[in-house]
Coordinates of C-alpha atoms and ligand atoms in Angstrom, one line a residue:
M1 CA -38.1 -38.7 0.8
A2 CA -37.9 -35.0 1.3
L3 CA -35.6 -33.2 3.7
T4 CA -37.7 -31.2 7.2
Y5 CA -37.0 -30.0 10.2
R6 CA -39.2 -28.6 12.9
T7 CA -37.8 -27.5 16.0
A8 CA -39.9 -27.0 19.8
G9 CA -39.1 -25.2 22.6
E10 CA -39.2 -22.1 25.2
S11 CA -36.2 -19.6 25.5
H12 CA -36.4 -20.4 29.3
G13 CA -37.9 -24.1 28.9
P14 CA -36.2 -27.3 29.5
A15 CA -34.8 -28.1 26.8
L16 CA -34.5 -27.0 22.8
T17 CA -35.2 -29.9 20.1
T18 CA -34.7 -31.0 16.7
I19 CA -36.1 -33.0 14.3
I20 CA -34.9 -33.7 11.7
E21 CA -36.5 -36.4 9.0
G22 CA -35.8 -37.6 5.6
L23 CA -31.9 -37.4 6.1
P24 CA -30.6 -40.8 4.1
A25 CA -29.3 -44.0 6.6
G26 CA -25.7 -44.1 6.5
L27 CA -24.0 -40.4 6.9
P28 CA -21.4 -40.3 9.7
L29 CA -21.2 -37.6 12.6
T30 CA -19.9 -37.1 14.7
P31 CA -20.7 -33.8 18.0
D32 CA -18.5 -32.2 16.5
D33 CA -20.1 -31.7 13.3
I34 CA -22.9 -29.9 15.0
D35 CA -21.4 -28.9 18.9
A36 CA -18.3 -26.4 17.0
D37 CA -21.4 -25.0 15.7
L38 CA -23.9 -24.3 18.9
A39 CA -20.8 -23.0 20.0
R40 CA -20.4 -20.7 17.4
R41 CA -23.1 -19.1 17.7
Q42 CA -22.5 -18.3 21.3
L43 CA -19.4 -16.5 20.6
G44 CA -19.8 -12.4 19.7
Y45 CA -18.8 -8.8 20.6
G46 CA -22.2 -7.5 22.6
R47 CA -23.5 -10.8 24.2
G48 CA -25.8 -10.6 27.0
G49 CA -25.6 -12.3 30.3
R50 CA -27.4 -15.5 29.4
Q51 CA -24.3 -16.6 27.4
K52 CA -22.6 -17.3 30.6
I53 CA -24.8 -19.1 31.6
E54 CA -25.5 -21.0 28.9
T55 CA -22.8 -23.6 27.6
D56 CA -25.0 -25.3 24.1
R57 CA -24.1 -28.9 23.3
V58 CA -26.3 -31.2 21.6
Q59 CA -28.0 -34.4 23.2
V60 CA -29.4 -36.9 19.9
T61 CA -32.0 -39.1 21.5
A62 CA -32.7 -40.5 17.6
G63 CA -32.0 -41.7 14.3
I64 CA -27.9 -42.3 14.5
R65 CA -26.0 -45.5 16.0
H66 CA -22.7 -45.7 16.0
G67 CA -22.0 -42.4 14.4
R68 CA -24.1 -42.6 11.1
T69 CA -27.6 -41.7 11.0
L70 CA -30.4 -45.1 10.3
G71 CA -32.9 -43.1 8.6
S72 CA -35.4 -42.6 11.0
P73 CA -35.8 -39.5 12.4
V74 CA -32.5 -37.8 13.6
A75 CA -34.2 -35.9 16.3
L76 CA -31.9 -33.4 18.9
M77 CA -32.0 -31.8 22.3
V78 CA -30.0 -28.4 23.5
M79 CA -30.4 -27.9 27.5
N80 CA -31.1 -24.6 28.3
R81 CA -29.1 -24.7 31.3
D82 CA -31.1 -21.5 32.1
F83 CA -34.0 -23.1 33.3
A84 CA -32.7 -24.1 36.6
N85 CA -33.7 -20.2 37.7
W86 CA -37.0 -20.1 36.2
S87 CA -38.9 -23.5 36.5
E88 CA -39.9 -23.6 40.4
D89 CA -42.2 -19.9 39.3
R90 CA -41.8 -18.2 35.8
M91 CA -41.1 -21.5 33.7
A92 CA -42.9 -23.7 36.3
I93 CA -44.2 -26.5 32.9
W94 CA -47.5 -27.1 35.4
E95 CA -49.5 -25.4 38.5
P96 CA -46.0 -22.4 39.9
A97 CA -44.9 -22.5 43.2
S98 CA -45.9 -18.8 43.7
E99 CA -48.1 -16.8 41.6
V100 CA -46.1 -15.0 38.5
E101 CA -47.7 -11.9 37.6
P102 CA -48.6 -11.5 33.9
I103 CA -46.1 -9.2 31.6
T104 CA -48.3 -6.4 30.6
L105 CA -46.1 -3.8 28.5
P106 CA -45.5 -5.0 25.0
R107 CA -42.3 -3.8 23.8
P108 CA -42.0 -2.5 20.1
G109 CA -40.2 -4.2 17.3
H110 CA -41.1 -7.3 19.4
A111 CA -43.6 -10.6 19.1
D112 CA -45.2 -9.6 22.0
L113 CA -48.5 -7.2 20.8
A114 CA -49.2 -8.7 17.9
G115 CA -48.6 -11.9 19.7
M116 CA -50.7 -11.3 22.3
Q117 CA -53.3 -9.8 20.0
K118 CA -53.3 -13.0 17.5
Y119 CA -53.1 -16.0 20.7
E120 CA -55.6 -13.9 23.5
T121 CA -53.2 -13.6 26.4
D122 CA -52.6 -10.8 28.3
D123 CA -49.0 -12.3 29.4
L124 CA -46.4 -11.5 26.7
R125 CA -44.2 -13.8 28.0
N126 CA -46.3 -16.6 26.6
I127 CA -45.4 -15.4 22.9
L128 CA -41.6 -13.7 23.7
E129 CA -40.4 -17.3 25.1
R130 CA -41.2 -19.1 21.8
A131 CA -39.9 -15.6 19.8
S132 CA -37.2 -16.1 21.5
A133 CA -33.7 -15.9 19.4
R134 CA -33.2 -18.3 22.2
E135 CA -35.0 -21.1 19.3
T136 CA -31.4 -20.6 17.0
A137 CA -29.5 -23.2 19.1
A138 CA -32.0 -25.8 17.2
R139 CA -31.9 -24.7 14.1
V140 CA -28.2 -24.3 14.5
A141 CA -27.6 -28.1 15.5
A142 CA -29.4 -29.1 12.4
G143 CA -27.3 -26.7 10.3
G144 CA -24.3 -28.7 11.4
V145 CA -26.3 -31.9 10.2
A146 CA -27.2 -30.1 6.9
K147 CA -22.9 -29.1 6.6
A148 CA -21.7 -32.5 7.1
L149 CA -23.7 -33.8 4.2
L150 CA -22.8 -30.7 1.9
R151 CA -19.1 -31.5 3.1
R152 CA -19.9 -34.8 2.0
Y153 CA -20.4 -33.8 -1.7
G154 CA -17.9 -30.8 -2.1
M155 CA -20.0 -28.5 -0.9
E156 CA -19.3 -25.8 2.3
V157 CA -20.7 -23.3 3.8
R158 CA -18.9 -20.1 4.9
S159 CA -20.4 -16.6 6.8
H160 CA -18.9 -13.2 7.8
V161 CA -20.4 -9.9 9.3
V162 CA -19.8 -6.6 6.7
Q163 CA -21.7 -4.2 8.7
V164 CA -22.4 -3.2 12.4
G165 CA -24.4 -0.5 12.6
P166 CA -23.4 2.3 10.4
E167 CA -19.4 0.8 10.6
E168 CA -19.3 -1.5 6.7
A169 CA -16.1 -3.9 5.6
P170 CA -14.8 -3.4 1.6
R171 CA -17.2 -5.3 -0.2
R172 CA -15.3 -8.4 -1.5
D173 CA -16.7 -10.5 -4.4
D174 CA -13.7 -12.8 -4.5
L175 CA -13.9 -14.8 -1.7
S176 CA -12.4 -18.1 -1.6
L177 CA -12.3 -20.4 1.4
S178 CA -10.0 -20.1 2.4
D179 CA -10.3 -16.6 3.1
F180 CA -12.8 -17.2 5.7
D181 CA -10.4 -19.3 7.9
G182 CA -10.1 -17.6 11.5
V183 CA -12.9 -15.4 10.5
D184 CA -14.6 -16.5 13.8
E185 CA -11.2 -14.7 15.7
S186 CA -12.6 -11.9 15.3
P187 CA -14.8 -10.8 17.8
V188 CA -17.1 -9.4 15.5
R189 CA -16.6 -12.5 13.2
A190 CA -15.6 -9.5 10.1
L191 CA -12.8 -10.3 7.9
D192 CA -11.5 -7.3 7.7
A193 CA -8.7 -5.9 11.0
E194 CA -9.5 -2.4 10.4
A195 CA -13.5 -3.0 10.5
S196 CA -14.0 -5.8 13.6
D197 CA -12.4 -3.4 15.2
R198 CA -14.6 0.2 14.4
M199 CA -17.5 -2.6 14.4
R200 CA -16.9 -3.6 17.6
A201 CA -15.9 -0.3 19.8
A202 CA -19.6 0.6 17.6
I203 CA -21.2 -2.3 19.6
K204 CA -19.7 -0.8 22.1
A205 CA -20.6 2.7 21.9
A206 CA -24.5 1.4 21.6
G207 CA -23.8 -0.6 24.9
Q208 CA -22.9 2.4 26.4
A209 CA -25.8 4.1 25.1
S210 CA -28.5 1.3 26.9
D211 CA -28.9 0.6 23.2
T212 CA -28.8 -2.0 20.8
L213 CA -27.1 -2.4 17.0
G214 CA -28.0 -4.8 14.1
G215 CA -25.9 -5.2 11.3
I216 CA -26.0 -7.0 7.6
F217 CA -24.1 -10.8 7.0
E218 CA -23.1 -12.3 4.0
I219 CA -22.8 -16.6 3.9
W220 CA -21.1 -17.9 1.2
V221 CA -21.2 -21.6 -0.2
F222 CA -18.6 -23.2 -2.1
D223 CA -19.0 -25.3 -4.9
P224 CA -22.2 -26.2 -4.7
I225 CA -23.3 -29.0 -7.2
P226 CA -25.0 -27.1 -10.5
G227 CA -29.0 -27.3 -11.2
L228 CA -29.9 -27.7 -7.5
G229 CA -33.3 -26.2 -7.0
S230 CA -35.7 -25.4 -10.1
H231 CA -36.5 -23.1 -12.4
V232 CA -40.3 -24.6 -12.9
S233 CA -42.5 -23.7 -9.8
G234 CA -42.0 -21.0 -7.8
D235 CA -41.6 -22.5 -4.7
A236 CA -39.2 -24.7 -6.4
R237 CA -36.7 -21.9 -7.1
L238 CA -34.1 -21.7 -4.9
D239 CA -34.5 -18.2 -5.2
G240 CA -37.2 -17.8 -2.8
R241 CA -36.8 -21.0 -0.9
I242 CA -33.2 -19.2 0.7
G243 CA -35.2 -15.9 1.0
Q244 CA -37.7 -18.2 3.4
A245 CA -35.2 -19.7 5.7
M246 CA -33.3 -16.4 6.1
L247 CA -36.1 -14.4 6.6
G248 CA -37.7 -17.1 9.1
I249 CA -34.5 -15.9 11.7
Q250 CA -35.6 -13.9 14.2
A251 CA -34.9 -9.5 13.2
I252 CA -34.0 -10.8 10.0
K253 CA -35.6 -7.8 7.1
G254 CA -34.2 -7.6 4.3
V255 CA -32.3 -10.2 2.3
E256 CA -29.9 -10.0 -1.2
L257 CA -28.8 -13.0 -3.7
G258 CA -25.3 -12.0 -4.8
A259 CA -25.8 -7.6 -6.0
G260 CA -28.9 -7.9 -5.0
F261 CA -30.8 -4.7 -5.0
E262 CA -27.6 -3.2 -6.9
L263 CA -29.3 -5.1 -10.1
G264 CA -32.6 -2.4 -10.3
R265 CA -29.8 0.0 -10.7
I266 CA -27.6 -0.9 -13.4
R267 CA -28.1 -2.0 -17.4
G268 CA -28.1 -5.8 -18.0
S269 CA -24.9 -5.6 -20.6
E270 CA -23.6 -5.2 -16.7
A271 CA -26.1 -7.0 -14.9
H272 CA -25.3 -11.1 -15.3
D273 CA -22.2 -13.1 -15.7
E274 CA -21.3 -14.0 -19.2
I275 CA -20.6 -18.0 -19.6
F276 CA -17.2 -19.7 -20.6
W277 CA -15.9 -23.3 -21.1
S278 CA -12.2 -24.8 -20.5
E279 CA -10.7 -28.1 -21.3
D280 CA -9.2 -27.6 -17.5
R281 CA -12.5 -25.6 -15.8
G282 CA -15.6 -26.9 -18.0
Y283 CA -17.8 -23.9 -18.0
H284 CA -17.4 -20.6 -15.9
R285 CA -18.1 -17.1 -15.0
R286 CA -15.8 -14.4 -14.9
T287 CA -18.1 -12.0 -12.2
N288 CA -20.8 -13.3 -10.3
R289 CA -22.9 -10.5 -10.1
S290 CA -25.9 -13.7 -9.7
G291 CA -24.6 -14.8 -6.1
G292 CA -24.6 -18.4 -7.8
L293 CA -28.9 -18.7 -8.8
E294 CA -30.1 -18.6 -12.2
G295 CA -33.7 -19.5 -13.0
G296 CA -33.4 -20.4 -9.7
M297 CA -30.5 -23.1 -9.7
T298 CA -27.3 -22.9 -8.6
H299 CA -25.0 -22.7 -11.1
G300 CA -21.5 -23.7 -10.4
A301 CA -20.3 -20.6 -8.9
P302 CA -20.7 -19.8 -5.0
L303 CA -23.2 -19.0 -3.8
V304 CA -23.9 -15.5 -2.0
V305 CA -25.8 -14.2 0.4
R306 CA -26.8 -10.7 2.4
A307 CA -29.0 -10.3 4.9
A308 CA -30.2 -7.5 6.9
M309 CA -30.9 -7.6 11.0
K310 CA -32.5 -4.8 13.1
P311 CA -31.6 -4.2 16.0
I312 CA -32.4 -6.1 18.6
A313 CA -36.0 -5.4 19.9
T314 CA -35.7 -5.7 23.8
L315 CA -33.4 -2.1 25.2
S316 CA -32.5 -1.7 28.8
R317 CA -33.8 2.4 27.7
P318 CA -37.1 1.3 27.1
L319 CA -39.1 2.3 24.3
A320 CA -42.9 3.6 24.7
S321 CA -45.6 1.7 25.8
V322 CA -49.0 0.9 26.6
D323 CA -49.8 -1.2 29.7
V324 CA -52.4 -4.5 27.9
H325 CA -54.0 -3.8 31.5
S326 CA -54.7 -0.1 31.4
K327 CA -54.2 0.4 28.5
E328 CA -51.9 4.0 29.8
A329 CA -49.1 5.2 28.2
T330 CA -46.2 3.5 29.9
A331 CA -41.9 1.9 29.3
A332 CA -42.1 -1.3 27.4
F333 CA -41.0 -4.4 29.5
K334 CA -37.1 -4.4 30.6
E335 CA -35.7 -8.0 30.3
R336 CA -31.5 -8.5 30.2
S337 CA -30.6 -9.0 26.2
D338 CA -27.9 -8.6 24.2
I339 CA -26.4 -5.2 22.7
C340 CA -25.8 -7.0 18.7
A341 CA -26.8 -10.2 17.8
V342 CA -25.4 -9.9 14.4
P343 CA -22.2 -12.1 14.7
A344 CA -24.0 -15.0 15.6
A345 CA -26.9 -14.4 13.2
A346 CA -24.0 -14.5 10.4
V347 CA -24.2 -18.9 11.7
I348 CA -27.7 -19.0 12.1
G349 CA -27.4 -17.8 8.6
E350 CA -24.6 -20.6 7.1
A351 CA -27.4 -23.5 9.3
V352 CA -30.7 -22.2 7.3
V353 CA -28.5 -21.5 4.1
A354 CA -27.1 -25.7 4.5
F355 CA -30.8 -26.9 5.2
V356 CA -32.3 -25.3 2.3
L357 CA -29.0 -26.6 0.2
A358 CA -29.2 -30.3 1.6
Q359 CA -32.9 -30.4 1.2
A360 CA -31.8 -29.2 -2.8
L361 CA -29.7 -32.4 -2.8
V362 CA -32.0 -35.0 -1.3
D363 CA -34.4 -33.6 -3.5
K364 CA -32.2 -33.5 -6.4
F365 CA -31.0 -37.1 -6.2
G366 CA -33.0 -38.9 -3.6
G367 CA -31.9 -42.7 -2.5
D368 CA -32.6 -43.8 1.4
S369 CA -28.8 -43.9 1.7
V370 CA -25.5 -42.3 1.9
A371 CA -24.4 -44.8 -1.0
S372 CA -27.6 -44.2 -3.3
L373 CA -26.9 -40.8 -3.0
D374 CA -23.3 -41.2 -3.5
A375 CA -24.7 -43.4 -7.2
A376 CA -27.2 -40.6 -8.4
V377 CA -24.4 -37.5 -7.4
D378 CA -21.6 -39.7 -9.5
R379 CA -23.2 -40.3 -12.2
Y380 CA -25.1 -36.7 -12.7
R381 CA -21.6 -35.1 -12.5
A382 CA -20.2 -37.8 -14.8
V383 CA -23.0 -36.9 -17.5
L384 CA -22.1 -32.8 -16.5
A385 CA -18.4 -33.5 -17.7
S386 CA -18.9 -35.7 -20.9
Ligands
EPS401 C1 -33.9 -13.1 23.4 C2 -33.1 -12.6 24.7 C3 -31.8 -12.9 25.9 C4 -30.9 -13.6 24.5 C5 -31.6 -14.5 23.5 C6 -32.4 -13.8 22.5 O1 -31.7 -14.3 26.0 P1 -32.2 -13.5 28.2 O2 -34.0 -13.3 27.7 O3 -32.6 -15.6 28.7 O4 -30.9 -13.2 28.8 O5 -30.2 -13.1 24.9 O6 -30.1 -15.6 23.0 C7 -30.3 -16.9 23.1 C8 -30.5 -17.2 24.7 C9 -29.4 -17.6 22.5 O7 -28.6 -18.6 23.0 O8 -29.0 -17.0 21.6 C10 -34.9 -12.6 22.8 O9 -35.1 -12.0 23.2 O10 -34.6 -13.1 21.5

């Protein structure tokens, strides 16, 4: 069975739900496998008031017994504590206790206007609630499970923020797993202390100007098993699957794999990673411009994915819009929001990349139980070593 997940839930509804199907039985899991990432997603300088209300913790309602998966769908729930403030009226499931006016001033950069047209509603809350990046908590929950599966086979997923607005961190192509130790202690999840200070100052200045900032983050996956993904069809290529997963995150507008767009500017002799072999290392590369991917497959070097996030579209100094009732020019709807969420987006990026790799792992090695997955991976590793 293919490994898939689906989320449900509105930003200010009762809860977020994640259902994961196709996990092998017998995978050991602890609450911390999920909760640690949920907590990391809530960090970052520049978050708004909502994070003071929420303390995200997972509740498992199906699929796990005595700390191990059963092979049945795993259902995860993250409560929205803020729902208590919305349940009577604005987000009442049934008839609201008092009349709720529709919100008719779509925000540029949000799903509001196109969503109102598509779903034929004059109330942008009907769109906003699901378009909100609150939903990413549910994806991070799925990612925590995927990471536990990957970790079993020696694969570790990390992230760092490389740019906030105009402030860039020095480019690093040589990172190792231990370089990421302590990255969560930076208020913007940057590896370089000086860049971290500049990024923090940029967020502060944007906030003081009632504005918002985007940025760029990078995901690294260490020790991927070679041969995950496939060259045989476009939709089997890991490049495409990772691109889809990353671009499926709210506000992500660009993705690069390895040297990415730079590869369009240089010659082939400078662009590719020459192949070497030694007794102790087997096949290896001295460069990683491919970001660990060739022909839509992992080749064993770290997977490196970069993504650009646009600035948050809810502005406290709102942009020009039009009232969908009167068609009069007006300022867009204004709501409490974040100034910058790039540090959180990096954690979300880890989750979606982890899930794509876990899917590729299950696609390749199959099996209804981790015991059969273990055996298939061991056999394959023995073939690679021979
Ligand atoms: C979001 C708006 C803000 C963010 C939210 C995403 O929520 P609120 O409208 O409740 O202040 O805080 O992100 C989260 C709640 C979260 O947990 O990440 C949006 O419009 O996308």
